[in-house]
mmCIF file of N, CA, C and O in Angstrom:
data_model
loop_
_atom_site.group_PDB
_atom_site.id
_atom_site.type_symbol
_atom_site.label_atom_id
_atom_site.label_comp_id
_atom_site.label_asym_id
_atom_site.label_seq_id
_atom_site.Cartn_x
_atom_site.Cartn_y
_atom_site.Cartn_z
ATOM 1 N N MET O 1 146.775 92.523 46.575
ATOM 2 C CA MET O 1 145.764 92.275 47.591
ATOM 3 C C MET O 1 146.203 91.068 48.402
ATOM 4 O O MET O 1 146.438 89.996 47.859
ATOM 5 N N ASN O 2 146.294 91.256 49.729
ATOM 6 C CA ASN O 2 146.692 90.124 50.560
ATOM 7 C C ASN O 2 145.476 89.270 50.928
ATOM 8 O O ASN O 2 144.342 89.594 50.559
ATOM 9 N N VAL O 3 145.715 88.199 51.654
ATOM 10 C CA VAL O 3 144.663 87.242 51.985
ATOM 11 C C VAL O 3 143.518 87.910 52.748
ATOM 12 O O VAL O 3 142.341 87.713 52.424
ATOM 13 N N ASN O 4 143.839 88.692 53.761
ATOM 14 C CA ASN O 4 142.787 89.326 54.568
ATOM 15 C C ASN O 4 141.985 90.331 53.750
ATOM 16 O O ASN O 4 140.762 90.417 53.915
ATOM 17 N N GLU O 5 142.639 91.076 52.905
ATOM 18 C CA GLU O 5 141.934 92.032 52.045
ATOM 19 C C GLU O 5 140.997 91.296 51.084
ATOM 20 O O GLU O 5 139.869 91.722 50.860
ATOM 21 N N ARG O 6 141.482 90.178 50.520
ATOM 22 C CA ARG O 6 140.657 89.400 49.600
ATOM 23 C C ARG O 6 139.440 88.818 50.315
ATOM 24 O O ARG O 6 138.320 88.887 49.810
ATOM 25 N N ARG O 7 139.643 88.298 51.503
ATOM 26 C CA ARG O 7 138.524 87.710 52.248
ATOM 27 C C ARG O 7 137.497 88.776 52.621
ATOM 28 O O ARG O 7 136.300 88.531 52.540
ATOM 29 N N LYS O 8 137.966 89.940 52.998
ATOM 30 C CA LYS O 8 137.032 91.034 53.290
ATOM 31 C C LYS O 8 136.263 91.414 52.027
ATOM 32 O O LYS O 8 135.046 91.624 52.068
ATOM 33 N N ALA O 9 136.955 91.467 50.896
ATOM 34 C CA ALA O 9 136.308 91.806 49.625
ATOM 35 C C ALA O 9 135.301 90.729 49.227
ATOM 36 O O ALA O 9 134.211 91.043 48.726
ATOM 37 N N ILE O 10 135.626 89.465 49.448
ATOM 38 C CA ILE O 10 134.690 88.371 49.154
ATOM 39 C C ILE O 10 133.441 88.521 50.015
ATOM 40 O O ILE O 10 132.320 88.385 49.520
ATOM 41 N N LEU O 11 133.624 88.810 51.294
ATOM 42 C CA LEU O 11 132.471 88.991 52.184
ATOM 43 C C LEU O 11 131.615 90.167 51.726
ATOM 44 O O LEU O 11 130.388 90.083 51.725
ATOM 45 N N GLU O 12 132.239 91.246 51.300
ATOM 46 C CA GLU O 12 131.490 92.397 50.795
ATOM 47 C C GLU O 12 130.699 92.027 49.544
ATOM 48 O O GLU O 12 129.533 92.418 49.398
ATOM 49 N N VAL O 13 131.306 91.253 48.647
ATOM 50 C CA VAL O 13 130.616 90.801 47.436
ATOM 51 C C VAL O 13 129.422 89.934 47.814
ATOM 52 O O VAL O 13 128.322 90.092 47.286
ATOM 53 N N LEU O 14 129.626 89.000 48.739
ATOM 54 C CA LEU O 14 128.534 88.120 49.157
ATOM 55 C C LEU O 14 127.402 88.902 49.822
ATOM 56 O O LEU O 14 126.226 88.598 49.608
ATOM 57 N N CYS O 15 127.733 89.902 50.614
ATOM 58 C CA CYS O 15 126.696 90.714 51.256
ATOM 59 C C CYS O 15 125.904 91.509 50.225
ATOM 60 O O CYS O 15 124.704 91.706 50.376
ATOM 61 N N ALA O 16 126.571 91.937 49.179
ATOM 62 C CA ALA O 16 125.883 92.700 48.129
ATOM 63 C C ALA O 16 125.045 91.793 47.240
ATOM 64 O O ALA O 16 123.910 92.116 46.890
ATOM 65 N N ARG O 17 125.598 90.636 46.870
ATOM 66 C CA ARG O 17 124.926 89.743 45.917
ATOM 67 C C ARG O 17 124.110 88.647 46.589
ATOM 68 O O ARG O 17 123.265 88.032 45.947
ATOM 69 N N ARG O 18 124.421 88.317 47.837
ATOM 70 C CA ARG O 18 123.776 87.275 48.646
ATOM 71 C C ARG O 18 124.125 85.858 48.199
ATOM 72 O O ARG O 18 123.954 84.922 48.956
ATOM 73 N N HIS O 19 124.590 85.661 46.975
ATOM 74 C CA HIS O 19 124.887 84.325 46.442
ATOM 75 C C HIS O 19 125.904 84.466 45.328
ATOM 76 O O HIS O 19 125.822 85.387 44.521
ATOM 77 N N GLU O 20 126.850 83.558 45.294
ATOM 78 C CA GLU O 20 127.834 83.578 44.217
ATOM 79 C C GLU O 20 128.428 82.184 44.088
ATOM 80 O O GLU O 20 128.288 81.362 44.991
ATOM 81 N N THR O 21 129.072 81.904 42.959
ATOM 82 C CA THR O 21 129.732 80.618 42.764
ATOM 83 C C THR O 21 131.223 80.780 43.000
ATOM 84 O O THR O 21 131.778 81.873 42.863
ATOM 85 N N ARG O 22 131.855 79.681 43.356
ATOM 86 C CA ARG O 22 133.300 79.751 43.580
ATOM 87 C C ARG O 22 134.025 80.055 42.274
ATOM 88 O O ARG O 22 135.050 80.717 42.279
ATOM 89 N N GLU O 23 133.484 79.581 41.152
ATOM 90 C CA GLU O 23 134.104 79.855 39.859
ATOM 91 C C GLU O 23 134.125 81.354 39.565
ATOM 92 O O GLU O 23 135.142 81.902 39.142
ATOM 93 N N ASN O 24 132.986 82.011 39.797
ATOM 94 C CA ASN O 24 132.920 83.454 39.552
ATOM 95 C C ASN O 24 133.844 84.219 40.488
ATOM 96 O O ASN O 24 134.515 85.166 40.073
ATOM 97 N N LEU O 25 133.870 83.826 41.751
ATOM 98 C CA LEU O 25 134.750 84.503 42.706
ATOM 99 C C LEU O 25 136.215 84.276 42.358
ATOM 100 O O LEU O 25 137.026 85.199 42.454
ATOM 101 N N ALA O 26 136.555 83.067 41.958
ATOM 102 C CA ALA O 26 137.939 82.777 41.575
ATOM 103 C C ALA O 26 138.359 83.645 40.395
ATOM 104 O O ALA O 26 139.453 84.222 40.389
ATOM 105 N N PHE O 27 137.492 83.767 39.406
ATOM 106 C CA PHE O 27 137.782 84.603 38.244
ATOM 107 C C PHE O 27 137.906 86.073 38.658
ATOM 108 O O PHE O 27 138.849 86.761 38.279
ATOM 109 N N GLU O 28 136.951 86.523 39.447
ATOM 110 C CA GLU O 28 136.915 87.933 39.852
ATOM 111 C C GLU O 28 138.147 88.343 40.666
ATOM 112 O O GLU O 28 138.670 89.445 40.513
ATOM 113 N N PHE O 29 138.630 87.441 41.522
ATOM 114 C CA PHE O 29 139.770 87.771 42.374
ATOM 115 C C PHE O 29 141.096 87.223 41.863
ATOM 116 O O PHE O 29 142.130 87.414 42.500
ATOM 117 N N GLY O 30 141.078 86.543 40.734
ATOM 118 C CA GLY O 30 142.310 86.075 40.112
ATOM 119 C C GLY O 30 143.039 85.006 40.910
ATOM 120 O O GLY O 30 144.269 84.998 40.965
ATOM 121 N N VAL O 31 142.265 84.121 41.548
ATOM 122 C CA VAL O 31 142.847 83.028 42.320
ATOM 123 C C VAL O 31 142.184 81.719 41.890
ATOM 124 O O VAL O 31 141.222 81.723 41.123
ATOM 125 N N SER O 32 142.650 80.613 42.427
ATOM 126 C CA SER O 32 142.069 79.313 42.083
ATOM 127 C C SER O 32 140.769 79.079 42.851
ATOM 128 O O SER O 32 140.498 79.728 43.869
ATOM 129 N N LYS O 33 139.988 78.119 42.367
ATOM 130 C CA LYS O 33 138.755 77.739 43.064
ATOM 131 C C LYS O 33 139.079 77.196 44.455
ATOM 132 O O LYS O 33 138.342 77.422 45.398
ATOM 133 N N ARG O 34 140.185 76.495 44.564
ATOM 134 C CA ARG O 34 140.598 75.937 45.861
ATOM 135 C C ARG O 34 140.902 77.060 46.855
ATOM 136 O O ARG O 34 140.557 76.968 48.032
ATOM 137 N N THR O 35 141.538 78.129 46.386
ATOM 138 C CA THR O 35 141.811 79.276 47.251
ATOM 139 C C THR O 35 140.504 79.887 47.746
ATOM 140 O O THR O 35 140.378 80.228 48.928
ATOM 141 N N ILE O 36 139.518 79.994 46.867
ATOM 142 C CA ILE O 36 138.204 80.509 47.267
ATOM 143 C C ILE O 36 137.587 79.584 48.314
ATOM 144 O O ILE O 36 136.991 80.051 49.292
ATOM 145 N N GLU O 37 137.732 78.278 48.147
ATOM 146 C CA GLU O 37 137.204 77.329 49.127
ATOM 147 C C GLU O 37 137.830 77.564 50.499
ATOM 148 O O GLU O 37 137.122 77.565 51.517
ATOM 149 N N TYR O 38 139.157 77.767 50.537
ATOM 150 C CA TYR O 38 139.826 78.055 51.807
ATOM 151 C C TYR O 38 139.331 79.375 52.395
ATOM 152 O O TYR O 38 139.095 79.485 53.597
ATOM 153 N N ASP O 39 139.165 80.377 51.543
ATOM 154 C CA ASP O 39 138.675 81.675 52.003
ATOM 155 C C ASP O 39 137.274 81.557 52.590
ATOM 156 O O ASP O 39 136.982 82.104 53.656
ATOM 157 N N VAL O 40 136.395 80.831 51.894
ATOM 158 C CA VAL O 40 135.012 80.668 52.362
ATOM 159 C C VAL O 40 134.993 79.881 53.671
ATOM 160 O O VAL O 40 134.239 80.223 54.590
ATOM 161 N N LEU O 41 135.804 78.861 53.776
ATOM 162 C CA LEU O 41 135.888 78.100 55.019
ATOM 163 C C LEU O 41 136.312 79.009 56.167
ATOM 164 O O LEU O 41 135.714 78.991 57.243
ATOM 165 N N SER O 42 137.312 79.826 55.929
ATOM 166 C CA SER O 42 137.774 80.760 56.950
ATOM 167 C C SER O 42 136.681 81.768 57.311
ATOM 168 O O SER O 42 136.433 82.039 58.492
ATOM 169 N N LEU O 43 136.020 82.317 56.317
ATOM 170 C CA LEU O 43 134.944 83.291 56.560
ATOM 171 C C LEU O 43 133.790 82.668 57.337
ATOM 172 O O LEU O 43 133.181 83.307 58.191
ATOM 173 N N SER O 44 133.487 81.400 57.034
ATOM 174 C CA SER O 44 132.337 80.743 57.670
ATOM 175 C C SER O 44 132.553 80.509 59.164
ATOM 176 O O SER O 44 131.599 80.271 59.894
ATOM 177 N N LEU O 45 133.795 80.595 59.623
ATOM 178 C CA LEU O 45 134.072 80.443 61.052
ATOM 179 C C LEU O 45 133.681 81.687 61.844
ATOM 180 O O LEU O 45 133.426 81.616 63.042
ATOM 181 N N GLU O 46 133.612 82.830 61.150
ATOM 182 C CA GLU O 46 133.331 84.096 61.827
ATOM 183 C C GLU O 46 132.032 84.763 61.378
ATOM 184 O O GLU O 46 131.450 85.551 62.115
ATOM 185 N N TYR O 47 131.592 84.440 60.175
ATOM 186 C CA TYR O 47 130.412 85.089 59.600
ATOM 187 C C TYR O 47 129.410 84.027 59.151
ATOM 188 O O TYR O 47 129.777 82.881 58.915
ATOM 189 N N PRO O 48 128.141 84.407 58.988
ATOM 190 C CA PRO O 48 127.123 83.433 58.564
ATOM 191 C C PRO O 48 127.184 83.179 57.051
ATOM 192 O O PRO O 48 126.292 83.523 56.289
ATOM 193 N N VAL O 49 128.276 82.580 56.638
ATOM 194 C CA VAL O 49 128.511 82.221 55.238
ATOM 195 C C VAL O 49 128.405 80.706 55.153
ATOM 196 O O VAL O 49 128.943 79.993 55.995
ATOM 197 N N TYR O 50 127.693 80.203 54.151
ATOM 198 C CA TYR O 50 127.544 78.761 53.999
ATOM 199 C C TYR O 50 127.515 78.401 52.518
ATOM 200 O O TYR O 50 127.399 79.267 51.660
ATOM 201 N N THR O 51 127.642 77.135 52.240
ATOM 202 C CA THR O 51 127.617 76.647 50.863
ATOM 203 C C THR O 51 126.461 75.688 50.679
ATOM 204 O O THR O 51 125.969 75.089 51.640
ATOM 205 N N SER O 52 126.030 75.559 49.436
ATOM 206 C CA SER O 52 125.006 74.576 49.096
ATOM 207 C C SER O 52 125.350 73.986 47.739
ATOM 208 O O SER O 52 126.050 74.613 46.946
ATOM 209 N N GLN O 53 124.874 72.787 47.515
ATOM 210 C CA GLN O 53 125.172 72.096 46.273
ATOM 211 C C GLN O 53 123.932 72.017 45.404
ATOM 212 O O GLN O 53 122.818 72.260 45.852
ATOM 213 N N GLY O 54 124.136 71.658 44.149
ATOM 214 C CA GLY O 54 123.020 71.447 43.237
ATOM 215 C C GLY O 54 122.617 72.706 42.505
ATOM 216 O O GLY O 54 123.304 73.725 42.541
ATOM 217 N N ASN O 55 121.460 72.626 41.842
ATOM 218 C CA ASN O 55 120.948 73.758 41.090
ATOM 219 C C ASN O 55 120.682 74.923 42.037
ATOM 220 O O ASN O 55 119.981 74.775 43.028
ATOM 221 N N GLY O 56 121.256 76.073 41.749
ATOM 222 C CA GLY O 56 121.123 77.220 42.643
ATOM 223 C C GLY O 56 122.114 77.193 43.786
ATOM 224 O O GLY O 56 122.067 78.024 44.677
ATOM 225 N N GLY O 57 123.007 76.210 43.754
ATOM 226 C CA GLY O 57 123.996 76.084 44.811
ATOM 227 C C GLY O 57 125.116 77.098 44.666
ATOM 228 O O GLY O 57 125.180 77.848 43.706
ATOM 229 N N GLY O 58 125.980 77.095 45.627
ATOM 230 C CA GLY O 58 127.113 78.008 45.610
ATOM 231 C C GLY O 58 127.429 78.483 47.004
ATOM 232 O O GLY O 58 127.199 77.784 47.987
ATOM 233 N N ILE O 59 127.918 79.700 47.083
ATOM 234 C CA ILE O 59 128.303 80.302 48.342
ATOM 235 C C ILE O 59 127.275 81.368 48.678
ATOM 236 O O ILE O 59 126.949 82.203 47.842
ATOM 237 N N HIS O 60 126.773 81.324 49.904
ATOM 238 C CA HIS O 60 125.697 82.223 50.313
ATOM 239 C C HIS O 60 126.083 82.942 51.601
ATOM 240 O O HIS O 60 126.876 82.444 52.382
ATOM 241 N N VAL O 61 125.436 84.067 51.820
ATOM 242 C CA VAL O 61 125.457 84.716 53.122
ATOM 243 C C VAL O 61 124.003 84.710 53.608
ATOM 244 O O VAL O 61 123.074 84.844 52.807
ATOM 245 N N VAL O 62 123.804 84.457 54.886
ATOM 246 C CA VAL O 62 122.467 84.321 55.450
ATOM 247 C C VAL O 62 121.650 85.585 55.199
ATOM 248 O O VAL O 62 122.149 86.700 55.353
ATOM 249 N N ASP O 63 120.396 85.378 54.805
ATOM 250 C CA ASP O 63 119.490 86.511 54.609
ATOM 251 C C ASP O 63 119.415 87.325 55.893
ATOM 252 O O ASP O 63 119.311 86.771 56.987
ATOM 253 N N GLY O 64 119.453 88.622 55.744
ATOM 254 C CA GLY O 64 119.353 89.508 56.894
ATOM 255 C C GLY O 64 120.683 89.938 57.464
ATOM 256 O O GLY O 64 120.743 90.873 58.258
ATOM 257 N N PHE O 65 121.769 89.253 57.090
ATOM 258 C CA PHE O 65 123.084 89.638 57.601
ATOM 259 C C PHE O 65 123.561 90.895 56.900
ATOM 260 O O PHE O 65 123.516 91.001 55.677
ATOM 261 N N LYS O 66 124.023 91.852 57.690
ATOM 262 C CA LYS O 66 124.589 93.086 57.155
ATOM 263 C C LYS O 66 125.986 93.238 57.715
ATOM 264 O O LYS O 66 126.193 93.121 58.925
ATOM 265 N N LEU O 67 126.923 93.513 56.862
ATOM 266 C CA LEU O 67 128.324 93.591 57.252
ATOM 267 C C LEU O 67 128.590 94.705 58.252
ATOM 268 O O LEU O 67 129.386 94.551 59.156
ATOM 269 N N ASP O 68 127.904 95.826 58.137
ATOM 270 C CA ASP O 68 128.184 96.971 58.987
ATOM 271 C C ASP O 68 127.376 97.001 60.281
ATOM 272 O O ASP O 68 127.472 97.943 61.046
ATOM 273 N N MET O 69 126.599 95.969 60.547
ATOM 274 C CA MET O 69 125.774 95.941 61.753
ATOM 275 C C MET O 69 126.505 95.209 62.875
ATOM 276 O O MET O 69 127.226 94.244 62.634
ATOM 277 N N LYS O 70 126.325 95.660 64.097
ATOM 278 C CA LYS O 70 126.903 95.000 65.263
ATOM 279 C C LYS O 70 125.935 93.925 65.752
ATOM 280 O O LYS O 70 124.732 94.159 65.836
ATOM 281 N N TYR O 71 126.463 92.749 66.042
ATOM 282 C CA TYR O 71 125.644 91.628 66.492
ATOM 283 C C TYR O 71 126.105 91.160 67.869
ATOM 284 O O TYR O 71 127.256 91.353 68.253
ATOM 285 N N LEU O 72 125.192 90.516 68.581
ATOM 286 C CA LEU O 72 125.539 89.908 69.856
ATOM 287 C C LEU O 72 126.442 88.702 69.626
ATOM 288 O O LEU O 72 126.269 87.970 68.653
ATOM 289 N N SER O 73 127.360 88.473 70.536
ATOM 290 C CA SER O 73 128.152 87.248 70.470
ATOM 291 C C SER O 73 127.264 86.084 70.910
ATOM 292 O O SER O 73 126.181 86.288 71.493
ATOM 293 N N ASP O 74 127.708 84.864 70.672
ATOM 294 C CA ASP O 74 126.938 83.688 71.094
ATOM 295 C C ASP O 74 126.736 83.689 72.612
ATOM 296 O O ASP O 74 125.661 83.354 73.102
ATOM 297 N N LYS O 75 127.775 84.079 73.368
ATOM 298 C CA LYS O 75 127.675 84.118 74.826
ATOM 299 C C LYS O 75 126.677 85.181 75.282
ATOM 300 O O LYS O 75 125.891 84.952 76.196
ATOM 301 N N GLN O 76 126.709 86.334 74.640
ATOM 302 C CA GLN O 76 125.776 87.401 74.993
ATOM 303 C C GLN O 76 124.337 86.973 74.716
ATOM 304 O O GLN O 76 123.440 87.184 75.538
ATOM 305 N N CYS O 77 124.133 86.369 73.581
ATOM 306 C CA CYS O 77 122.795 85.916 73.202
ATOM 307 C C CYS O 77 122.295 84.836 74.158
ATOM 308 O O CYS O 77 121.141 84.865 74.599
ATOM 309 N N ALA O 78 123.169 83.900 74.503
ATOM 310 C CA ALA O 78 122.788 82.823 75.424
ATOM 311 C C ALA O 78 122.402 83.391 76.789
ATOM 312 O O ALA O 78 121.428 82.941 77.409
ATOM 313 N N LEU O 79 123.157 84.386 77.272
ATOM 314 C CA LEU O 79 122.834 84.995 78.558
ATOM 315 C C LEU O 79 121.476 85.697 78.503
ATOM 316 O O LEU O 79 120.651 85.546 79.414
ATOM 317 N N LEU O 80 121.235 86.445 77.447
ATOM 318 C CA LEU O 80 119.942 87.132 77.331
ATOM 319 C C LEU O 80 118.787 86.132 77.247
ATOM 320 O O LEU O 80 117.723 86.359 77.830
ATOM 321 N N GLU O 81 118.987 85.031 76.532
ATOM 322 C CA GLU O 81 117.945 84.013 76.454
ATOM 323 C C GLU O 81 117.690 83.377 77.820
ATOM 324 O O GLU O 81 116.544 83.094 78.191
ATOM 325 N N LYS O 82 118.764 83.176 78.581
ATOM 326 C CA LYS O 82 118.634 82.624 79.936
ATOM 327 C C LYS O 82 117.858 83.599 80.829
ATOM 328 O O LYS O 82 116.967 83.190 81.578
ATOM 329 N N LEU O 83 118.190 84.871 80.736
ATOM 330 C CA LEU O 83 117.478 85.885 81.520
ATOM 331 C C LEU O 83 116.025 86.021 81.078
ATOM 332 O O LEU O 83 115.131 86.229 81.899
ATOM 333 N N ALA O 84 115.788 85.890 79.778
ATOM 334 C CA ALA O 84 114.428 86.026 79.237
ATOM 335 C C ALA O 84 113.500 84.950 79.778
ATOM 336 O O ALA O 84 112.289 85.173 79.896
ATOM 337 N N ALA O 85 114.038 83.794 80.105
ATOM 338 C CA ALA O 85 113.212 82.703 80.627
ATOM 339 C C ALA O 85 112.537 83.078 81.943
ATOM 340 O O ALA O 85 111.498 82.520 82.298
ATOM 341 N N ASN O 86 113.111 84.047 82.652
ATOM 342 C CA ASN O 86 112.557 84.473 83.939
ATOM 343 C C ASN O 86 111.654 85.694 83.818
ATOM 344 O O ASN O 86 111.176 86.204 84.829
ATOM 345 N N LEU O 87 111.452 86.176 82.613
ATOM 346 C CA LEU O 87 110.618 87.354 82.398
ATOM 347 C C LEU O 87 109.219 86.944 81.948
ATOM 348 O O LEU O 87 109.019 85.850 81.432
ATOM 349 N N SER O 88 108.284 87.860 82.111
ATOM 350 C CA SER O 88 106.929 87.598 81.625
ATOM 351 C C SER O 88 106.327 88.894 81.105
ATOM 352 O O SER O 88 106.854 89.982 81.331
ATOM 353 N N GLY O 89 105.242 88.750 80.380
ATOM 354 C CA GLY O 89 104.516 89.910 79.876
ATOM 355 C C GLY O 89 105.330 90.780 78.932
ATOM 356 O O GLY O 89 106.063 90.285 78.072
ATOM 357 N N GLU O 90 105.195 92.081 79.129
ATOM 358 C CA GLU O 90 105.855 93.040 78.233
ATOM 359 C C GLU O 90 107.378 92.941 78.308
ATOM 360 O O GLU O 90 108.060 93.092 77.298
ATOM 361 N N ASP O 91 107.912 92.651 79.508
ATOM 362 C CA ASP O 91 109.364 92.513 79.643
ATOM 363 C C ASP O 91 109.888 91.366 78.777
ATOM 364 O O ASP O 91 110.927 91.487 78.128
ATOM 365 N N ALA O 92 109.164 90.250 78.750
ATOM 366 C CA ALA O 92 109.560 89.114 77.920
ATOM 367 C C ALA O 92 109.494 89.476 76.443
ATOM 368 O O ALA O 92 110.376 89.087 75.663
ATOM 369 N N GLU O 93 108.492 90.231 76.046
ATOM 370 C CA GLU O 93 108.360 90.651 74.652
ATOM 371 C C GLU O 93 109.500 91.581 74.241
ATOM 372 O O GLU O 93 110.051 91.459 73.153
ATOM 373 N N VAL O 94 109.851 92.508 75.142
ATOM 374 C CA VAL O 94 110.949 93.438 74.851
ATOM 375 C C VAL O 94 112.268 92.670 74.719
ATOM 376 O O VAL O 94 113.049 92.896 73.789
ATOM 377 N N MET O 95 112.518 91.743 75.637
ATOM 378 C CA MET O 95 113.752 90.956 75.571
ATOM 379 C C MET O 95 113.795 90.127 74.293
ATOM 380 O O MET O 95 114.831 90.053 73.633
ATOM 381 N N ALA O 96 112.683 89.531 73.909
ATOM 382 C CA ALA O 96 112.626 88.743 72.674
ATOM 383 C C ALA O 96 112.929 89.619 71.464
ATOM 384 O O ALA O 96 113.632 89.194 70.539
ATOM 385 N N SER O 97 112.436 90.859 71.481
ATOM 386 C CA SER O 97 112.702 91.750 70.351
ATOM 387 C C SER O 97 114.169 92.173 70.301
ATOM 388 O O SER O 97 114.740 92.325 69.226
ATOM 389 N N ILE O 98 114.790 92.339 71.458
ATOM 390 C CA ILE O 98 116.221 92.674 71.505
ATOM 391 C C ILE O 98 117.036 91.528 70.921
ATOM 392 O O ILE O 98 117.923 91.726 70.095
ATOM 393 N N ILE O 99 116.722 90.316 71.348
ATOM 394 C CA ILE O 99 117.444 89.140 70.846
ATOM 395 C C ILE O 99 117.247 88.997 69.340
ATOM 396 O O ILE O 99 118.201 88.771 68.595
ATOM 397 N N LYS O 100 116.009 89.156 68.895
ATOM 398 C CA LYS O 100 115.721 89.018 67.459
ATOM 399 C C LYS O 100 116.444 90.083 66.641
ATOM 400 O O LYS O 100 116.973 89.808 65.565
ATOM 401 N N THR O 101 116.516 91.285 67.146
ATOM 402 C CA THR O 101 117.144 92.392 66.418
ATOM 403 C C THR O 101 118.662 92.259 66.361
ATOM 404 O O THR O 101 119.267 92.527 65.318
ATOM 405 N N PHE O 102 119.284 91.828 67.460
ATOM 406 C CA PHE O 102 120.738 91.883 67.535
ATOM 407 C C PHE O 102 121.451 90.538 67.508
ATOM 408 O O PHE O 102 122.677 90.501 67.489
ATOM 409 N N ALA O 103 120.717 89.441 67.479
ATOM 410 C CA ALA O 103 121.367 88.129 67.383
ATOM 411 C C ALA O 103 121.855 87.912 65.950
ATOM 412 O O ALA O 103 121.213 88.340 64.994
ATOM 413 N N LEU O 104 122.986 87.296 65.828
ATOM 414 C CA LEU O 104 123.536 86.983 64.516
ATOM 415 C C LEU O 104 122.597 86.021 63.812
ATOM 416 O O LEU O 104 122.205 85.006 64.393
ATOM 417 N N PRO O 105 122.193 86.317 62.563
ATOM 418 C CA PRO O 105 121.322 85.376 61.841
ATOM 419 C C PRO O 105 121.976 83.996 61.769
ATOM 420 O O PRO O 105 123.186 83.879 61.588
ATOM 421 N N LYS O 106 121.172 82.981 61.929
ATOM 422 C CA LYS O 106 121.679 81.602 61.922
ATOM 423 C C LYS O 106 121.899 81.115 60.497
ATOM 424 O O LYS O 106 121.156 81.447 59.587
ATOM 425 N N LYS O 107 122.924 80.284 60.352
ATOM 426 C CA LYS O 107 123.191 79.672 59.057
ATOM 427 C C LYS O 107 122.076 78.692 58.753
ATOM 428 O O LYS O 107 121.638 77.942 59.624
ATOM 429 N N GLN O 108 121.637 78.670 57.497
ATOM 430 C CA GLN O 108 120.525 77.813 57.126
ATOM 431 C C GLN O 108 120.940 76.365 57.007
ATOM 432 O O GLN O 108 120.487 75.508 57.715
ATOM 433 N N GLU O 109 121.812 76.077 56.114
ATOM 434 C CA GLU O 109 122.303 74.711 55.955
ATOM 435 C C GLU O 109 123.768 74.787 55.610
ATOM 436 O O GLU O 109 124.206 75.613 54.845
ATOM 437 N N GLU O 110 124.527 73.925 56.252
ATOM 438 C CA GLU O 110 125.954 73.938 56.018
ATOM 439 C C GLU O 110 126.336 72.639 55.328
ATOM 440 O O GLU O 110 126.039 71.569 55.825
ATOM 441 N N LYS O 111 126.967 72.779 54.196
ATOM 442 C CA LYS O 111 127.445 71.618 53.469
ATOM 443 C C LYS O 111 128.880 71.908 53.029
ATOM 444 O O LYS O 111 129.215 73.045 52.722
ATOM 445 N N PRO O 112 129.711 70.903 52.987
ATOM 446 C CA PRO O 112 131.086 71.147 52.551
ATOM 447 C C PRO O 112 131.119 71.622 51.104
ATOM 448 O O PRO O 112 130.235 71.296 50.316
ATOM 449 N N ILE O 113 132.108 72.402 50.810
ATOM 450 C CA ILE O 113 132.263 72.934 49.444
ATOM 451 C C ILE O 113 132.647 71.815 48.510
ATOM 452 O O ILE O 113 133.377 70.953 48.789
#
């Protein structure tokens, strides 16, 4: 399994489980904890993956994120929000629902691994 295949597999695991520890992922993929840290850092640049410390801490994927769903890019979302500011009534409600449905879920809290 190469690096890209492993990172895709890690993302799939996180989407299925929603939360995991670097120790468990390192064991599962047969790599070091440091390698998992690099993988998670790389994934967090493109996907809503974040880490948290303490009890219940670990590696998380934002609630509501689905790997197979298409999301708006940041630029697309910003443009729609800009356009929505000029709408009113039902048009504003429809635009808000489009943004809510297709905007990438925001990361909750980001802390270094």
